[in-house]
Amino acid sequence: MKTLGKEQQFERLYATPPVYEWELIVNPDHGRTKIAYASFGICIILAVVSFFWFQGNTGLIAAGMLIFLGSCGAPWGRFLIHADKRHYYAINQYGMYSTSEQIIPEIAYTIVRRSAWVGCAICVFAAIFIGPMAFVGAGGAALMSFTMTNFHSVPYKNQCLFDGYAKLLNFREEDYTLCSHNSMAGCKLIIPQEKLVPIIEVIKQYNDTFEEEFMDIYKDAKFQARPIILEIVR
C-alpha cells in the first residue's frame, strides 16, 4: 500500500466525513470589556494632559489625535480583536481537525477600513502642523491605520493526525490539546464538560493507546485570558 505524504494525509483528513463533531461560540477573553474601557480612559487622560501641556493649536490637535485613537482603538479591540469566535471540531478515523473564525458582520470591516483611511489623513495633518516631533506618535498611528485598511477575517485551521497513539492534555476547565506522535504540537480544543466523555470514546476507538494528563500551566499566572463558552451550537 502506497504511503501518503503529510499533505496528502491532511487532504484525506478534511475530505473524510466526521464521525463526531461539535461547534461552539466562544468569548475568547473574559476581561475584554474592562480592557476596552481602560484603554479609552487612558487615552482621555493623556488627551487632557496634552491639551494643557502644549500651547494653543498644538495641544488641541494632540488632544484630538488621542481622543480619536481612544474612540477608534477601544471599540476596535473589543469588537474586532476580541470578537466572539465560532469554533468547529471534527473527528474521523484519520484524525481531528478544527476551524475557528471571528464572528464579525461585514459592515464592521467596512467601517474599520474606511475609518483607517481617515486616521491616516489625520496623522499626516497632525505631523504637518505640529512639526517633526509629531512624527514619533503620528508615524506609529499612521502605520496602524494603514495596516487596518485591508482588515478582514481569516479562518484559522488546525489538525492532529492519528497514528495509533493519542494524548489529551488538560490545562484548565474546558481547555485541552490533543497530541499524537505525528502531531506533537497538537490540536487545541475547547470541550464542554457534557461532551468530554463521548469525545474521548471516539478518540479511543481509532487509537491503540490513549492517555490523559493534567498540566496546570496557569497556576502562577496573575492575568490570563480565559475563554468562555457562550453557546453550544451542536
PDB file of C-alpha atoms in Angstrom, residues 24-221:
ATOM      1  CA  LEU A  24     -19.188  26.412  19.804  1.00  0.00           C
ATOM      2  CA  ILE A  25     -19.492  30.167  20.005  1.00  0.00           C
ATOM      3  CA  VAL A  26     -16.851  31.428  22.426  1.00  0.00           C
ATOM      4  CA  ASN A  27     -15.875  34.671  24.096  1.00  0.00           C
ATOM      5  CA  PRO A  28     -12.041  34.460  23.791  1.00  0.00           C
ATOM      6  CA  ASP A  29     -11.276  36.856  26.663  1.00  0.00           C
ATOM      7  CA  HIS A  30     -13.481  37.258  29.737  1.00  0.00           C
ATOM      8  CA  GLY A  31     -11.896  40.655  30.510  1.00  0.00           C
ATOM      9  CA  ARG A  32     -12.239  42.217  27.057  1.00  0.00           C
ATOM     10  CA  THR A  33     -14.825  44.866  28.033  1.00  0.00           C
ATOM     11  CA  LYS A  34     -12.785  46.079  31.017  1.00  0.00           C
ATOM     12  CA  ILE A  35      -9.692  46.331  28.809  1.00  0.00           C
ATOM     13  CA  ALA A  36     -11.609  48.438  26.274  1.00  0.00           C
ATOM     14  CA  TYR A  37     -12.860  50.854  28.948  1.00  0.00           C
ATOM     15  CA  ALA A  38      -9.377  51.110  30.484  1.00  0.00           C
ATOM     16  CA  SER A  39      -7.770  51.828  27.098  1.00  0.00           C
ATOM     17  CA  PHE A  40     -10.312  54.541  26.326  1.00  0.00           C
ATOM     18  CA  GLY A  41      -9.840  56.077  29.785  1.00  0.00           C
ATOM     19  CA  ILE A  42      -6.054  56.211  29.385  1.00  0.00           C
ATOM     20  CA  CYS A  43      -6.398  57.968  26.021  1.00  0.00           C
ATOM     21  CA  ILE A  44      -8.778  60.550  27.527  1.00  0.00           C
ATOM     22  CA  ILE A  45      -6.397  61.240  30.423  1.00  0.00           C
ATOM     23  CA  LEU A  46      -3.469  61.666  28.022  1.00  0.00           C
ATOM     24  CA  ALA A  47      -5.605  63.942  25.842  1.00  0.00           C
ATOM     25  CA  VAL A  48      -6.390  66.227  28.793  1.00  0.00           C
ATOM     26  CA  VAL A  49      -2.716  66.316  29.823  1.00  0.00           C
ATOM     27  CA  SER A  50      -1.628  67.093  26.246  1.00  0.00           C
ATOM     28  CA  PHE A  51      -4.191  69.872  25.914  1.00  0.00           C
ATOM     29  CA  PHE A  52      -2.807  71.706  28.950  1.00  0.00           C
ATOM     30  CA  TRP A  53       0.844  70.750  28.422  1.00  0.00           C
ATOM     31  CA  PHE A  54       1.203  72.072  24.879  1.00  0.00           C
ATOM     32  CA  GLN A  55       0.340  75.587  23.789  1.00  0.00           C
ATOM     33  CA  GLY A  56      -2.535  76.695  21.534  1.00  0.00           C
ATOM     34  CA  ASN A  57      -3.349  74.639  18.454  1.00  0.00           C
ATOM     35  CA  THR A  58      -0.615  72.112  19.196  1.00  0.00           C
ATOM     36  CA  GLY A  59      -2.330  70.966  22.385  1.00  0.00           C
ATOM     37  CA  LEU A  60      -5.715  70.945  20.684  1.00  0.00           C
ATOM     38  CA  ILE A  61      -4.502  68.783  17.793  1.00  0.00           C
ATOM     39  CA  ALA A  62      -2.594  66.414  20.101  1.00  0.00           C
ATOM     40  CA  ALA A  63      -5.674  66.003  22.304  1.00  0.00           C
ATOM     41  CA  GLY A  64      -7.834  65.423  19.239  1.00  0.00           C
ATOM     42  CA  MET A  65      -5.489  62.694  17.978  1.00  0.00           C
ATOM     43  CA  LEU A  66      -5.572  60.907  21.326  1.00  0.00           C
ATOM     44  CA  ILE A  67      -9.363  61.123  21.574  1.00  0.00           C
ATOM     45  CA  PHE A  68      -9.640  59.766  18.020  1.00  0.00           C
ATOM     46  CA  LEU A  69      -7.225  56.958  18.901  1.00  0.00           C
ATOM     47  CA  GLY A  70      -9.212  56.038  22.024  1.00  0.00           C
ATOM     48  CA  SER A  71     -12.593  56.322  20.283  1.00  0.00           C
ATOM     49  CA  CYS A  72     -11.477  54.012  17.465  1.00  0.00           C
ATOM     50  CA  GLY A  73      -8.985  51.811  19.290  1.00  0.00           C
ATOM     51  CA  ALA A  74     -11.170  50.748  22.224  1.00  0.00           C
ATOM     52  CA  PRO A  75     -14.120  49.508  20.087  1.00  0.00           C
ATOM     53  CA  TRP A  76     -11.659  48.041  17.579  1.00  0.00           C
ATOM     54  CA  GLY A  77     -10.052  45.951  20.307  1.00  0.00           C
ATOM     55  CA  ARG A  78     -13.352  44.972  21.926  1.00  0.00           C
ATOM     56  CA  PHE A  79     -15.435  44.116  18.856  1.00  0.00           C
ATOM     57  CA  LEU A  80     -12.770  43.098  16.317  1.00  0.00           C
ATOM     58  CA  ILE A  81      -9.605  41.841  18.031  1.00  0.00           C
ATOM     59  CA  HIS A  82     -11.519  40.166  20.884  1.00  0.00           C
ATOM     60  CA  ALA A  83     -14.718  39.403  18.973  1.00  0.00           C
ATOM     61  CA  ASP A  84     -16.707  36.227  19.643  1.00  0.00           C
ATOM     62  CA  LYS A  85     -15.355  33.218  17.767  1.00  0.00           C
ATOM     63  CA  ARG A  86     -17.041  30.255  16.127  1.00  0.00           C
ATOM     64  CA  HIS A  87     -15.099  27.032  16.743  1.00  0.00           C
ATOM     65  CA  TYR A  88     -15.845  23.860  14.773  1.00  0.00           C
ATOM     66  CA  TYR A  89     -14.252  20.499  15.602  1.00  0.00           C
ATOM     67  CA  ALA A  90     -14.494  17.181  13.747  1.00  0.00           C
ATOM     68  CA  ILE A  91     -13.118  13.684  14.372  1.00  0.00           C
ATOM     69  CA  ASN A  92     -12.848  10.820  11.886  1.00  0.00           C
ATOM     70  CA  GLN A  93     -10.715   7.698  11.585  1.00  0.00           C
ATOM     71  CA  TYR A  94      -7.735   9.674  10.278  1.00  0.00           C
ATOM     72  CA  GLY A  95      -7.565  12.325  12.972  1.00  0.00           C
ATOM     73  CA  MET A  96      -9.123  15.526  14.237  1.00  0.00           C
ATOM     74  CA  TYR A  97      -9.306  18.977  12.710  1.00  0.00           C
ATOM     75  CA  SER A  98     -10.681  22.326  13.786  1.00  0.00           C
ATOM     76  CA  THR A  99     -11.528  25.692  12.275  1.00  0.00           C
ATOM     77  CA  SER A 100     -12.075  28.957  14.114  1.00  0.00           C
ATOM     78  CA  GLU A 101     -13.205  32.326  12.811  1.00  0.00           C
ATOM     79  CA  GLN A 102     -14.271  35.603  14.344  1.00  0.00           C
ATOM     80  CA  ILE A 103     -17.993  36.389  14.210  1.00  0.00           C
ATOM     81  CA  ILE A 104     -17.996  39.906  12.788  1.00  0.00           C
ATOM     82  CA  PRO A 105     -20.572  41.405  10.374  1.00  0.00           C
ATOM     83  CA  GLU A 106     -19.138  42.597   7.048  1.00  0.00           C
ATOM     84  CA  ILE A 107     -20.373  46.126   7.802  1.00  0.00           C
ATOM     85  CA  ALA A 108     -17.936  46.233  10.733  1.00  0.00           C
ATOM     86  CA  TYR A 109     -14.998  45.506   8.422  1.00  0.00           C
ATOM     87  CA  THR A 110     -16.181  48.218   6.037  1.00  0.00           C
ATOM     88  CA  ILE A 111     -16.354  50.770   8.861  1.00  0.00           C
ATOM     89  CA  VAL A 112     -12.873  49.838  10.103  1.00  0.00           C
ATOM     90  CA  ARG A 113     -11.315  50.069   6.648  1.00  0.00           C
ATOM     91  CA  ARG A 114     -12.850  53.492   5.943  1.00  0.00           C
ATOM     92  CA  SER A 115     -12.031  54.804   9.410  1.00  0.00           C
ATOM     93  CA  ALA A 116      -8.437  53.708   8.891  1.00  0.00           C
ATOM     94  CA  TRP A 117      -8.082  55.976   5.843  1.00  0.00           C
ATOM     95  CA  VAL A 118      -9.440  58.862   7.912  1.00  0.00           C
ATOM     96  CA  GLY A 119      -6.891  58.022  10.605  1.00  0.00           C
ATOM     97  CA  CYS A 120      -4.059  58.111   8.055  1.00  0.00           C
ATOM     98  CA  ALA A 121      -5.151  61.574   6.896  1.00  0.00           C
ATOM     99  CA  ILE A 122      -5.389  62.900  10.471  1.00  0.00           C
ATOM    100  CA  CYS A 123      -1.898  61.607  11.294  1.00  0.00           C
ATOM    101  CA  VAL A 124      -0.364  63.300   8.239  1.00  0.00           C
ATOM    102  CA  PHE A 125      -2.267  66.520   9.010  1.00  0.00           C
ATOM    103  CA  ALA A 126      -1.007  66.496  12.602  1.00  0.00           C
ATOM    104  CA  ALA A 127       2.587  65.884  11.530  1.00  0.00           C
ATOM    105  CA  ILE A 128       2.469  68.863   9.151  1.00  0.00           C
ATOM    106  CA  PHE A 129       1.021  71.321  11.659  1.00  0.00           C
ATOM    107  CA  ILE A 130       2.723  70.211  14.876  1.00  0.00           C
ATOM    108  CA  GLY A 131       6.193  69.651  13.461  1.00  0.00           C
ATOM    109  CA  PRO A 132       8.862  66.916  13.368  1.00  0.00           C
ATOM    110  CA  MET A 133       8.203  65.699  16.928  1.00  0.00           C
ATOM    111  CA  ALA A 134       4.728  64.622  15.895  1.00  0.00           C
ATOM    112  CA  PHE A 135       6.181  62.028  13.533  1.00  0.00           C
ATOM    113  CA  VAL A 136       7.069  59.866  16.543  1.00  0.00           C
ATOM    114  CA  GLY A 137       3.435  59.376  17.563  1.00  0.00           C
ATOM    115  CA  ALA A 138       1.809  60.089  14.210  1.00  0.00           C
ATOM    116  CA  GLY A 139       4.088  57.628  12.428  1.00  0.00           C
ATOM    117  CA  GLY A 140       3.041  54.761  14.686  1.00  0.00           C
ATOM    118  CA  ALA A 141      -0.627  55.705  14.469  1.00  0.00           C
ATOM    119  CA  ALA A 142      -0.418  56.058  10.682  1.00  0.00           C
ATOM    120  CA  LEU A 143       1.231  52.641  10.383  1.00  0.00           C
ATOM    121  CA  MET A 144      -1.524  51.068  12.490  1.00  0.00           C
ATOM    122  CA  SER A 145      -4.196  52.848  10.445  1.00  0.00           C
ATOM    123  CA  PHE A 146      -2.636  51.772   7.148  1.00  0.00           C
ATOM    124  CA  THR A 147      -2.493  48.109   8.192  1.00  0.00           C
ATOM    125  CA  MET A 148      -6.212  48.316   9.042  1.00  0.00           C
ATOM    126  CA  THR A 149      -7.183  49.432   5.510  1.00  0.00           C
ATOM    127  CA  ASN A 150      -7.171  45.791   4.309  1.00  0.00           C
ATOM    128  CA  PHE A 151      -8.591  44.381   7.544  1.00  0.00           C
ATOM    129  CA  HIS A 152     -10.614  41.169   7.078  1.00  0.00           C
ATOM    130  CA  SER A 153     -11.366  37.916   8.895  1.00  0.00           C
ATOM    131  CA  VAL A 154      -9.069  34.954   8.234  1.00  0.00           C
ATOM    132  CA  PRO A 155     -10.250  31.461   9.292  1.00  0.00           C
ATOM    133  CA  TYR A 156      -7.685  29.519  11.313  1.00  0.00           C
ATOM    134  CA  LYS A 157      -7.280  25.759  10.793  1.00  0.00           C
ATOM    135  CA  ASN A 158      -5.575  23.189  12.986  1.00  0.00           C
ATOM    136  CA  GLN A 159      -5.325  19.413  12.837  1.00  0.00           C
ATOM    137  CA  CYS A 160      -3.948  16.302  14.525  1.00  0.00           C
ATOM    138  CA  LEU A 161      -3.345  13.084  12.548  1.00  0.00           C
ATOM    139  CA  PHE A 162      -3.989   9.764  14.287  1.00  0.00           C
ATOM    140  CA  ASP A 163      -1.111   7.252  14.301  1.00  0.00           C
ATOM    141  CA  GLY A 164      -2.172   4.750  16.963  1.00  0.00           C
ATOM    142  CA  TYR A 165      -1.201   6.955  19.917  1.00  0.00           C
ATOM    143  CA  ALA A 166      -3.211   9.896  21.257  1.00  0.00           C
ATOM    144  CA  LYS A 167      -2.722  12.046  24.334  1.00  0.00           C
ATOM    145  CA  LEU A 168      -5.256  14.540  25.663  1.00  0.00           C
ATOM    146  CA  LEU A 169      -3.702  17.344  27.696  1.00  0.00           C
ATOM    147  CA  ASN A 170      -5.985  19.268  30.062  1.00  0.00           C
ATOM    148  CA  PHE A 171      -4.765  22.735  31.118  1.00  0.00           C
ATOM    149  CA  ARG A 172      -7.897  24.030  32.859  1.00  0.00           C
ATOM    150  CA  GLU A 173     -11.658  23.616  32.643  1.00  0.00           C
ATOM    151  CA  GLU A 174     -12.752  23.094  29.013  1.00  0.00           C
ATOM    152  CA  ASP A 175      -9.208  23.852  27.733  1.00  0.00           C
ATOM    153  CA  TYR A 176      -7.482  20.878  26.040  1.00  0.00           C
ATOM    154  CA  THR A 177      -4.880  19.910  23.447  1.00  0.00           C
ATOM    155  CA  LEU A 178      -4.875  16.601  21.554  1.00  0.00           C
ATOM    156  CA  CYS A 179      -1.429  15.265  20.588  1.00  0.00           C
ATOM    157  CA  SER A 180      -0.093  12.275  18.653  1.00  0.00           C
ATOM    158  CA  HIS A 181       3.363  11.129  17.540  1.00  0.00           C
ATOM    159  CA  ASN A 182       2.759  12.767  14.149  1.00  0.00           C
ATOM    160  CA  SER A 183       1.395  15.961  15.703  1.00  0.00           C
ATOM    161  CA  MET A 184       3.322  16.711  18.879  1.00  0.00           C
ATOM    162  CA  ALA A 185       2.277  20.383  18.780  1.00  0.00           C
ATOM    163  CA  GLY A 186      -1.273  19.112  18.961  1.00  0.00           C
ATOM    164  CA  CYS A 187      -4.700  20.437  18.117  1.00  0.00           C
ATOM    165  CA  LYS A 188      -6.082  22.948  20.613  1.00  0.00           C
ATOM    166  CA  LEU A 189      -9.621  22.143  21.745  1.00  0.00           C
ATOM    167  CA  ILE A 190     -12.408  23.683  23.768  1.00  0.00           C
ATOM    168  CA  ILE A 191     -14.524  20.824  25.090  1.00  0.00           C
ATOM    169  CA  PRO A 192     -17.743  21.380  27.075  1.00  0.00           C
ATOM    170  CA  GLN A 193     -17.960  19.124  30.113  1.00  0.00           C
ATOM    171  CA  GLU A 194     -21.013  17.282  28.774  1.00  0.00           C
ATOM    172  CA  LYS A 195     -19.195  16.336  25.546  1.00  0.00           C
ATOM    173  CA  LEU A 196     -15.912  15.189  27.092  1.00  0.00           C
ATOM    174  CA  VAL A 197     -16.814  11.502  27.604  1.00  0.00           C
ATOM    175  CA  PRO A 198     -18.183  10.822  24.084  1.00  0.00           C
ATOM    176  CA  ILE A 199     -15.211  12.657  22.525  1.00  0.00           C
ATOM    177  CA  ILE A 200     -12.744  10.527  24.487  1.00  0.00           C
ATOM    178  CA  GLU A 201     -14.588   7.350  23.452  1.00  0.00           C
ATOM    179  CA  VAL A 202     -14.327   8.274  19.762  1.00  0.00           C
ATOM    180  CA  ILE A 203     -10.612   9.079  20.074  1.00  0.00           C
ATOM    181  CA  LYS A 204     -10.002   5.735  21.815  1.00  0.00           C
ATOM    182  CA  GLN A 205     -11.843   3.964  19.011  1.00  0.00           C
ATOM    183  CA  TYR A 206      -9.192   4.974  16.457  1.00  0.00           C
ATOM    184  CA  ASN A 207      -6.052   4.730  18.601  1.00  0.00           C
ATOM    185  CA  ASP A 208      -4.422   1.712  20.258  1.00  0.00           C
ATOM    186  CA  THR A 209      -3.014   3.829  23.084  1.00  0.00           C
ATOM    187  CA  PHE A 210      -4.767   6.765  24.747  1.00  0.00           C
ATOM    188  CA  GLU A 211      -3.501   8.862  27.655  1.00  0.00           C
ATOM    189  CA  GLU A 212      -4.821  11.808  29.650  1.00  0.00           C
ATOM    190  CA  GLU A 213      -2.695  14.319  31.543  1.00  0.00           C
ATOM    191  CA  PHE A 214      -3.472  17.458  33.532  1.00  0.00           C
ATOM    192  CA  MET A 215      -0.926  20.288  33.288  1.00  0.00           C
ATOM    193  CA  ASP A 216      -1.532  23.323  35.499  1.00  0.00           C
ATOM    194  CA  ILE A 217       0.311  25.856  33.318  1.00  0.00           C
ATOM    195  CA  TYR A 218      -1.816  28.739  34.624  1.00  0.00           C
ATOM    196  CA  LYS A 219      -1.074  28.167  38.314  1.00  0.00           C
ATOM    197  CA  ASP A 220       1.247  31.173  38.702  1.00  0.00           C
ATOM    198  CA  ALA A 221      -0.368  33.380  36.063  1.00  0.00           C
TER     199      ALA A 221
END
